Amino acid sequence: MKTDHVILRILPIPFVCSMALLAFMACSNDSVDETTFVDGGEDGNEAPVSSDLHSAFSEFDTDETDIYFEGSNVVIETTGNPNHTTVYWGEGNELYLDEPDVDATPSRIPSFDGSATLRVSAEPEKASSPTSTQLGAIGIAVSGAAIFNDQEGNGPLSDAAVSLDYTGGHIGPAEYHYHLEPTAWSEDDDNLIGILADGFFIYGRKCNSTGTHPTDLDASGGHTSTTQHATDPEYHYHIENELYLNAYYIIFPGDYQGTPSAIN
């Protein structure tokens, strides 16, 4: 469940007026530098950190996610519930969608708590070597639901393809999550998909900087370019534009290029 958080900022202290000149001088505080400070510079002093969340976070559903600073990290809390229709809401729910071609797994979204928290660096950097993804959540989508990799349990995703809804999601073992391009809000475009556990954002199959499918992606489907949320080039991932089982596009079949954090 989302909670309210108070974020403390240390603001510059106005110049202290001399007692002798108090009658003639006024303190000035015309400009306010809204900078958060955290312990840790190289000299042991407090180090400044930007007080502005990355603009990409504005895409996340505020009914399903709560995003805020915690020192030099960004915290993403989520209900785990998708904000769109699916058969997995179950009959009677206003977001229920009848999908007769889906061999749905038994669980339904209202019957479990899929809430989770991810803490990532506000300024993620690529690691010296990639890290393999693990089973379970590897990221959080803008819809509020989890992102999984290209595996299902200890077997290939193909074994569970029949249970995936129209937007590439299903429940198993205890949370609704996506494996495939989430067509509920992104289909062969540059829309933001979400954030992965290493702090890098992931976008749809197209690149905003060119309007076409990127051709310079690394083994993890990532590259450095501008986006609709960043005028300066930054590293980010894309859903790779390669078909899986001649019908689907997997969100993230690669390795983390940054240092991942746990999602719990």
C-alpha positions as a printed Julia matrix, in Angstrom:
264×3 Matrix{Float64}:
   0.0     0.0     0.0
   1.31    3.44   -0.85
   2.27    5.74    1.98
   3.01    9.43    2.26
   6.61   10.43    2.75
   8.21   13.61    4.0
  11.36   14.53    2.1
  13.78   16.8     3.92
  15.88   19.32    2.03
  18.73   21.32    3.5
  18.43   24.84    2.1
  21.1    27.54    2.09
  20.97   29.66    5.27
  20.52   33.4     4.61
  23.49   35.56    5.46
  23.45   36.51    9.15
  23.22   40.26    9.56
  25.72   41.99   11.77
  24.21   43.37   14.98
  26.03   46.62   14.41
  24.52   47.03   10.96
  21.11   45.56   11.79
  19.4    48.92   11.42
  20.89   49.47    7.97
  21.1    46.03    6.33
  18.59   43.28    5.49
  19.29   39.64    4.97
  18.93   38.47    1.4
  17.41   35.15    0.35
  16.21   35.99   -3.16
  17.23   32.62   -4.65
  16.65   29.19   -3.18
  18.84   26.31   -4.25
  16.67   23.23   -3.74
  19.44   20.7    -3.28
  19.3    17.57   -1.21
  22.5    16.61    0.62
  23.63   13.15    1.6
  26.68   11.94    3.47
  29.48   10.71    1.38
  31.7    13.01   -0.75
  35.28   12.02   -1.27
  36.27   14.36    1.53
  33.64   12.92    3.87
  31.47   16.01    3.63
  27.88   16.11    2.52
  27.55   15.63   -1.24
  24.83   17.36   -3.28
  22.26   15.3    -5.16
  19.7    16.6    -7.65
  16.35   17.31   -6.03
  14.43   16.63   -9.23
  13.2    13.17  -10.13
  14.02   12.05  -13.65
  11.18   13.19  -15.91
  10.58    9.59  -17.02
   9.05    8.9   -13.61
   6.13   11.15  -14.56
   4.95    8.32  -16.84
   4.34    5.95  -13.91
   0.74    5.58  -12.75
   0.47    7.52   -9.5
  -2.47    5.39   -8.35
  -0.3     2.28   -8.47
   3.16    3.65   -7.66
   4.74    6.02   -5.17
   8.16    7.38   -6.18
  10.43    9.52   -4.01
  14.02   10.27   -3.04
  15.78    8.48   -0.22
  19.22   10.03    0.05
  21.01    9.41   -3.26
  18.52    6.72   -4.25
  15.1     6.76   -5.84
  12.51    4.5    -4.24
   9.71    3.03   -6.34
   6.9     1.51   -4.32
   4.18   -0.28   -6.24
   0.9    -2.01   -5.53
   1.89   -4.6    -8.14
  -1.5    -4.23   -9.81
  -1.77   -3.41  -13.53
  -3.84   -0.34  -14.38
  -5.39   -1.91  -17.49
  -7.85   -4.63  -18.45
  -6.94   -8.31  -18.4
  -8.63  -11.65  -17.85
  -6.56  -11.94  -14.68
  -8.68   -9.38  -12.82
 -11.44  -11.97  -12.67
 -15.13  -11.76  -13.48
 -16.97   -9.01  -11.66
 -14.03   -6.62  -11.58
 -14.44   -3.46  -13.64
 -11.12   -4.15  -15.39
 -11.98   -7.76  -16.21
 -11.61   -8.64  -19.91
 -12.97  -11.87  -21.31
 -10.11  -13.56  -23.17
 -11.42  -16.97  -24.23
  -8.22  -17.84  -26.11
  -6.09  -17.47  -22.97
  -5.51  -20.61  -20.91
  -5.38  -18.56  -17.72
  -3.56  -19.75  -14.64
  -5.87  -20.24  -11.6
  -5.01  -17.11   -9.57
  -6.65  -13.72  -10.0
  -5.22  -10.31   -9.15
  -7.53   -9.41   -6.23
  -6.61  -12.62   -4.39
  -3.01  -11.74   -3.58
  -0.73   -8.87   -2.56
   1.76   -8.09   -5.32
   3.17   -4.95   -3.71
   6.92   -4.43   -3.96
   9.67   -1.86   -3.47
  12.72   -1.11   -5.61
  15.57    1.21   -4.62
  17.89    2.37   -7.4
  20.57    5.0    -7.77
  19.29    8.38   -8.89
  22.22    8.41  -11.3
  22.79    4.79  -12.4
  26.02    3.85  -14.14
  27.04    0.91  -16.26
  28.94   -1.75  -14.33
  32.32   -3.16  -15.33
  30.59   -6.4   -16.34
  26.97   -7.45  -16.94
  24.86   -9.4   -14.44
  22.41  -12.13  -15.35
  18.77  -11.57  -14.49
  17.07  -13.88  -12.01
  13.69  -15.52  -11.77
  11.01  -13.21  -10.43
  10.65   -9.47  -10.87
  13.47   -7.74  -12.76
  11.73   -4.38  -13.06
   8.6    -2.33  -12.5
   6.39   -1.2   -15.38
   4.71    2.2   -15.65
   1.39    0.4   -15.14
   2.43   -0.72  -11.65
   2.93   -4.41  -12.47
   6.2    -6.35  -12.49
   8.48   -7.05  -15.45
   9.96  -10.56  -15.76
  12.67  -11.92  -18.07
  12.36  -14.52  -20.84
  12.14  -17.54  -18.56
   9.14  -19.2   -16.91
  10.08  -21.02  -13.74
  13.01  -23.24  -14.61
  11.9   -23.7   -18.19
  11.5   -21.7   -21.39
   8.78  -19.11  -21.75
   7.27  -21.12  -24.6
   5.89  -23.56  -22.01
   3.68  -20.78  -20.6
   2.82  -18.89  -23.78
  -0.79  -20.13  -23.78
  -1.42  -18.46  -20.4
  -0.26  -14.99  -21.47
  -3.0   -12.41  -21.93
  -3.28   -9.95  -24.82
  -0.61   -7.7   -23.32
   1.98  -10.37  -22.56
   1.18  -10.83  -18.88
  -0.04  -13.54  -16.54
   0.09  -14.62  -12.91
   2.69  -16.96  -11.56
   3.6   -17.88   -9.0
   2.13  -15.05   -6.93
   2.03  -11.82   -8.92
   0.82  -10.45  -12.22
   3.76   -9.68  -14.5
   4.81   -9.11  -18.1
   7.16  -11.17  -20.25
   6.22   -9.68  -23.62
   5.75   -6.28  -25.22
   2.85   -4.81  -23.18
   0.45   -3.86  -25.94
  -1.94   -2.34  -23.42
   0.15    0.83  -23.86
   3.07    0.09  -26.2
   3.12   -1.55  -29.6
   6.03   -0.96  -31.97
   6.65    2.53  -30.59
   8.99    4.48  -28.31
   6.76    4.52  -25.22
   8.32    4.04  -21.8
   7.86    0.48  -20.53
   9.31    0.89  -17.04
  12.51    0.71  -15.04
  14.74   -2.3   -14.49
  16.38   -3.28  -11.23
  19.7    -1.71  -12.22
  18.11    1.74  -12.47
  18.02    2.04  -16.26
  14.75    2.76  -18.06
  13.43    0.5   -20.8
  11.47    1.73  -23.81
   9.48    0.2   -26.65
  10.95   -1.16  -29.85
  11.5     2.25  -31.45
  13.96    4.97  -30.49
  12.64    8.48  -29.86
  15.87   10.05  -31.13
  15.36    8.66  -34.63
  11.73    7.53  -34.74
  12.87    4.15  -36.02
  14.07    0.82  -34.64
  17.58    1.33  -33.23
  20.39   -0.53  -34.98
  23.14    0.06  -32.42
  21.8    -1.97  -29.48
  24.21   -3.98  -27.35
  23.65   -7.58  -26.24
  21.18   -6.38  -23.59
  19.15   -4.28  -25.98
  20.64   -1.04  -24.69
  22.34    2.01  -26.13
  23.06    5.64  -25.35
  20.94    8.34  -26.98
  18.48   11.09  -26.2
  14.92   10.13  -25.3
  11.63   11.98  -24.89
  12.63   12.28  -21.23
  16.31   13.25  -21.63
  17.78   15.92  -23.89
  21.29   14.74  -22.99
  22.17   11.24  -24.25
  21.8     8.57  -21.59
  21.99    4.79  -21.46
  18.66    2.94  -21.62
  17.18   -0.31  -22.91
  14.67   -1.12  -25.64
  12.42   -4.06  -26.26
  14.45   -5.86  -28.91
  12.84   -5.94  -32.32
  13.25   -9.69  -32.81
  10.33  -12.09  -32.94
  10.01  -14.9   -30.42
   8.02  -17.97  -31.49
   7.2   -16.04  -34.68
   4.66  -13.94  -32.82
   5.98  -12.12  -29.73
   8.54   -9.55  -28.65
  10.17  -10.29  -25.29
  10.68   -7.27  -23.06
  14.13   -8.15  -21.73
  16.0   -11.33  -22.63
  19.45   -9.88  -21.85
  21.67   -9.16  -18.85
  21.69   -6.11  -16.62
  24.34   -3.65  -17.74
  24.19   -1.85  -14.39
  24.3    -3.12  -10.83
  20.86   -4.57   -9.93
  19.04   -4.1    -6.65
  16.53   -6.49   -5.11
  12.82   -5.97   -5.69
  10.92   -7.03   -2.59
